[in-house]
PDB file of C-alpha atoms in Angstrom:
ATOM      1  CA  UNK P 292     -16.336  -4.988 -23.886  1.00 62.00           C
ATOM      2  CA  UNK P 293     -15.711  -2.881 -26.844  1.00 84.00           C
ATOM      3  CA  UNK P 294     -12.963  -2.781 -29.413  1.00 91.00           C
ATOM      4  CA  UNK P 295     -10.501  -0.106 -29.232  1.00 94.00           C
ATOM      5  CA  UNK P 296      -9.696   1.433 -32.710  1.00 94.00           C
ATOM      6  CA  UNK P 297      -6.884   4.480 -32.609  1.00 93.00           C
ATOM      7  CA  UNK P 298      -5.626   5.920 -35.964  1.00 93.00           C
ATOM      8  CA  UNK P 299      -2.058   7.952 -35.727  1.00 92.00           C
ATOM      9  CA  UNK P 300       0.374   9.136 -37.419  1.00 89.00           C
ATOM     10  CA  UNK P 301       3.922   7.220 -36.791  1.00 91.00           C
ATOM     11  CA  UNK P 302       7.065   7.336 -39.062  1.00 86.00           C
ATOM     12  CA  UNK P 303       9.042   4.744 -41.045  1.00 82.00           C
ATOM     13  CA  UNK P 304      12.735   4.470 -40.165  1.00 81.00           C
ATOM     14  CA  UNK P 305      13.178   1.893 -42.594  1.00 62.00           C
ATOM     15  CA  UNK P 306      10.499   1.028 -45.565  1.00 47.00           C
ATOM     16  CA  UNK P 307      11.919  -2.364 -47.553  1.00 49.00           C
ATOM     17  CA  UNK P 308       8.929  -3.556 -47.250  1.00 44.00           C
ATOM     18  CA  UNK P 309       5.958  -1.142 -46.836  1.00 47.00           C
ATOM     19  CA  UNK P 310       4.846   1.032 -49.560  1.00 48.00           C
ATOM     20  CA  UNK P 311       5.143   4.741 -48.378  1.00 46.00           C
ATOM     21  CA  UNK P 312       2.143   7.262 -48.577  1.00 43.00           C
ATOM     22  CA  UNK P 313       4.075  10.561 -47.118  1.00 45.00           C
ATOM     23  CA  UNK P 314       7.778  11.111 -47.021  1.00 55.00           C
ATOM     24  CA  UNK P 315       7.585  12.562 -43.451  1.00 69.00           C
ATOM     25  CA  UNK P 316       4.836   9.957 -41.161  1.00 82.00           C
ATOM     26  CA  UNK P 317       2.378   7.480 -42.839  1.00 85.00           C
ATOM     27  CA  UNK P 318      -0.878   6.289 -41.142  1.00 91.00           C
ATOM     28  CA  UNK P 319      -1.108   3.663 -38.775  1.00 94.00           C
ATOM     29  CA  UNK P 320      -3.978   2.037 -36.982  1.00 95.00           C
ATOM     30  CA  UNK P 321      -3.666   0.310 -33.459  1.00 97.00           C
ATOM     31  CA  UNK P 322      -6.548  -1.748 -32.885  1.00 97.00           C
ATOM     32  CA  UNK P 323      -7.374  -3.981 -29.670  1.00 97.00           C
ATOM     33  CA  UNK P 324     -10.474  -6.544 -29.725  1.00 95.00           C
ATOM     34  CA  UNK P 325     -11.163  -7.859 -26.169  1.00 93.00           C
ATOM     35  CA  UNK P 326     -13.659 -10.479 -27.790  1.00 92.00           C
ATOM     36  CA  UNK P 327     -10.941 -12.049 -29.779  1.00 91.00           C
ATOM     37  CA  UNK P 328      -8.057 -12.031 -27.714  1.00 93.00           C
ATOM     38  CA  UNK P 329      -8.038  -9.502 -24.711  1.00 92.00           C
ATOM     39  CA  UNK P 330      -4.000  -9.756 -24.321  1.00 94.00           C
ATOM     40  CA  UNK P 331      -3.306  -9.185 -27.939  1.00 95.00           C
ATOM     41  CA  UNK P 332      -2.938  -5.729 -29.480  1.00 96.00           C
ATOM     42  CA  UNK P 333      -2.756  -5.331 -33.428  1.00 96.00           C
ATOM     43  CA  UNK P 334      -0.946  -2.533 -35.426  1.00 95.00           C
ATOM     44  CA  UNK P 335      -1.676  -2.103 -38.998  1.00 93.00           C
ATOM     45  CA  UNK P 336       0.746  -0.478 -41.397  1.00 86.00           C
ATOM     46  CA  UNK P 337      -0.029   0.887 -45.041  1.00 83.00           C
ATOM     47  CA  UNK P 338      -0.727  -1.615 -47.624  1.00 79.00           C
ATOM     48  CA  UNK P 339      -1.725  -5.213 -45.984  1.00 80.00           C
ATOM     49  CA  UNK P 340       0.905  -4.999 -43.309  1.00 81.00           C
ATOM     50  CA  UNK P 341      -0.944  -5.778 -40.356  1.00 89.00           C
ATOM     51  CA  UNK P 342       1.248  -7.656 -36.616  1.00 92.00           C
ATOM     52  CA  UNK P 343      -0.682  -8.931 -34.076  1.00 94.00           C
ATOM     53  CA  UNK P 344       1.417  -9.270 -30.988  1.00 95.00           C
ATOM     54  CA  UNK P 345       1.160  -8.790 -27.067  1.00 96.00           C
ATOM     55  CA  UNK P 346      -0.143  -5.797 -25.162  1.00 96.00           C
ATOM     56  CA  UNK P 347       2.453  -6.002 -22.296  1.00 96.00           C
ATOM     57  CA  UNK P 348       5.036  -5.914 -24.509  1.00 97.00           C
ATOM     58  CA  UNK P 349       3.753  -2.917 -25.978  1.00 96.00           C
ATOM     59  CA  UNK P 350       4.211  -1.426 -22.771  1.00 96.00           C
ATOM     60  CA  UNK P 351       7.032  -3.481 -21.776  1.00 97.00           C
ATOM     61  CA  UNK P 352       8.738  -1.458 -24.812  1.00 97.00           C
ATOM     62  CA  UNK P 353       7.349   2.032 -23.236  1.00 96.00           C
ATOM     63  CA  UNK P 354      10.474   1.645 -20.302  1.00 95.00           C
ATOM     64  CA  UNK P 355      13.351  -0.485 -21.604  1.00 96.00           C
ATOM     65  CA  UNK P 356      13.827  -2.930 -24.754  1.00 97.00           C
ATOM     66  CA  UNK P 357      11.516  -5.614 -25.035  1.00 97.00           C
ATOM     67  CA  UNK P 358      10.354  -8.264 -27.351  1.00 94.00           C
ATOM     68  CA  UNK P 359      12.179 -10.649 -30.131  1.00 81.00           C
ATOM     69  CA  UNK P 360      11.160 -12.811 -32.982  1.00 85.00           C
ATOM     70  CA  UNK P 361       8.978 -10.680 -35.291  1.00 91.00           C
ATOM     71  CA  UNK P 362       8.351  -7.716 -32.487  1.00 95.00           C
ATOM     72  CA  UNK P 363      10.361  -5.881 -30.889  1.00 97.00           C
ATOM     73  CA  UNK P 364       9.393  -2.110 -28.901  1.00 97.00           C
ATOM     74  CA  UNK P 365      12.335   0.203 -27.025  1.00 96.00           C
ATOM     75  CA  UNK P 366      11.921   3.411 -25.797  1.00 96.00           C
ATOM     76  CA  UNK P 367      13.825   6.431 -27.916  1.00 94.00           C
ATOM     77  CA  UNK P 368      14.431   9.350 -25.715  1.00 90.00           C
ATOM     78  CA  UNK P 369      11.953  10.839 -23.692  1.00 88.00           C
ATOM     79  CA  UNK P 370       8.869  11.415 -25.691  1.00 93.00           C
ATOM     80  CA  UNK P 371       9.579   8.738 -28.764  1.00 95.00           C
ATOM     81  CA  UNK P 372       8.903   4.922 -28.701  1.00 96.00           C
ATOM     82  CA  UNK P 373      10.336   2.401 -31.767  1.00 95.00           C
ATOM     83  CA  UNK P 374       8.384  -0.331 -32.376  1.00 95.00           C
ATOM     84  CA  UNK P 375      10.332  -2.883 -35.107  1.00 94.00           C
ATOM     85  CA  UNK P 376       8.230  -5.353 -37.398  1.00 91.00           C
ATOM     86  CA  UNK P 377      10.202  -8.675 -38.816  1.00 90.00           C
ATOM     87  CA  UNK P 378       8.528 -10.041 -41.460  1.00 84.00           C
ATOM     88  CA  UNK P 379       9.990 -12.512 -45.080  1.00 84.00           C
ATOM     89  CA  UNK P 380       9.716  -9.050 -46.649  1.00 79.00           C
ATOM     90  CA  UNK P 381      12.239  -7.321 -44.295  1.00 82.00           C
ATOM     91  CA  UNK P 382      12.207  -5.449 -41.528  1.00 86.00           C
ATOM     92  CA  UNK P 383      10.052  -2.085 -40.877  1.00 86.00           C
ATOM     93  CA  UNK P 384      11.265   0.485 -38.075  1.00 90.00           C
ATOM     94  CA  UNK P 385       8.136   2.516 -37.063  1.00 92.00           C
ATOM     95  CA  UNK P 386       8.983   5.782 -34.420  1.00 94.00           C
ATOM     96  CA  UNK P 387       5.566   6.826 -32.540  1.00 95.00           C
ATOM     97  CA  UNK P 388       5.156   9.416 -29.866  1.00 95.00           C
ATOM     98  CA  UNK P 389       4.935   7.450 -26.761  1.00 96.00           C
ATOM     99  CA  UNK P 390       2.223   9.807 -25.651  1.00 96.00           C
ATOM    100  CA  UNK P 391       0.077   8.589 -28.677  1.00 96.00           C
ATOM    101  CA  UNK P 392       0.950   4.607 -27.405  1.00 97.00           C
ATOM    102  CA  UNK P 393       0.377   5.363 -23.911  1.00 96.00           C
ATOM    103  CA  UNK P 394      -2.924   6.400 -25.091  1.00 97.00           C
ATOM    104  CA  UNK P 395      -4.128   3.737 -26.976  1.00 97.00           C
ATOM    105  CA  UNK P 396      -3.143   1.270 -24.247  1.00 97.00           C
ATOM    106  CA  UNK P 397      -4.866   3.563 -21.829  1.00 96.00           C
ATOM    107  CA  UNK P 398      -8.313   2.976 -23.803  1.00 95.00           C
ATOM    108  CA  UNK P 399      -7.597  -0.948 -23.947  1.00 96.00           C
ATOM    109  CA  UNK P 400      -7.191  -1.212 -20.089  1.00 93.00           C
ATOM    110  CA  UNK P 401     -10.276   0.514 -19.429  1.00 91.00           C
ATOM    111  CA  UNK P 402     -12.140  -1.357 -22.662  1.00 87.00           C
ATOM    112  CA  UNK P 403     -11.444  -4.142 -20.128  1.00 75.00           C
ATOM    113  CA  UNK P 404     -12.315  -3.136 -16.990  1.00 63.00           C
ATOM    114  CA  UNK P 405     -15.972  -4.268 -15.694  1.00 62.00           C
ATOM    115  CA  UNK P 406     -18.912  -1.608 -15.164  1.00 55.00           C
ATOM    116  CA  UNK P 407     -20.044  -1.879 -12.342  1.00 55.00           C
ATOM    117  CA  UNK P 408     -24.110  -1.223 -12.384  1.00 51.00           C
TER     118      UNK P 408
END
């Protein structure tokens, strides 16, 4: 099993607490390590903002609201997906493409699924 690693572009609805690198979309990094925890997805913000949190609700968030506590992912409109990050700091609003999500979790279902051989 392999780690997935995707880098995108998403944007910040609300910034308290993450330093922003581009007024329009700031770099993002979705990561997924099968070693460490296969149902656990991570998504890593600018500066040291990094959530760790679970892959169905990731895609959970894809068709209806989901989550609470520190995570929470809804669908916005047809081709948009907001994922919202809790943290002491404040709370972050990130908008992806869903296309770009659906994607990533894409790679981490098949970074998972046995070779046969």
């Amino acid at each position: 099993m392999s780690v997935v690693e995707q880098y995108a572009r998403a944007h910040i609805v609300t910034d308290e607490d993450v330093d922003r690198l581009d007024a329009d979309a700031v770099p993002v990094v979705l990561r997924y390590d099968p070693e460490s925890d296969p149902r656990a997805v991570r998504i890593g913000l600018p500066g040291p903002h990094e959530w760790t949190f679970d892959r169905d609700l990731l895609e959970q968030g894809l068709r209806s609201p989901a989550g609470s506590g520190e995570v929470r992912v809804w669908p916005c409109g047809r081709v948009q997906a907001v994922v919202e990050f809790h943290s002491e700091q404040g709370v972050s609003v990130v908008q992806f493409e869903t296309k770009t999500i659906m994607r990533f979790l894409r790679r981490t279902y098949m970074a998972t699924t046995p070779v046969a051989g």
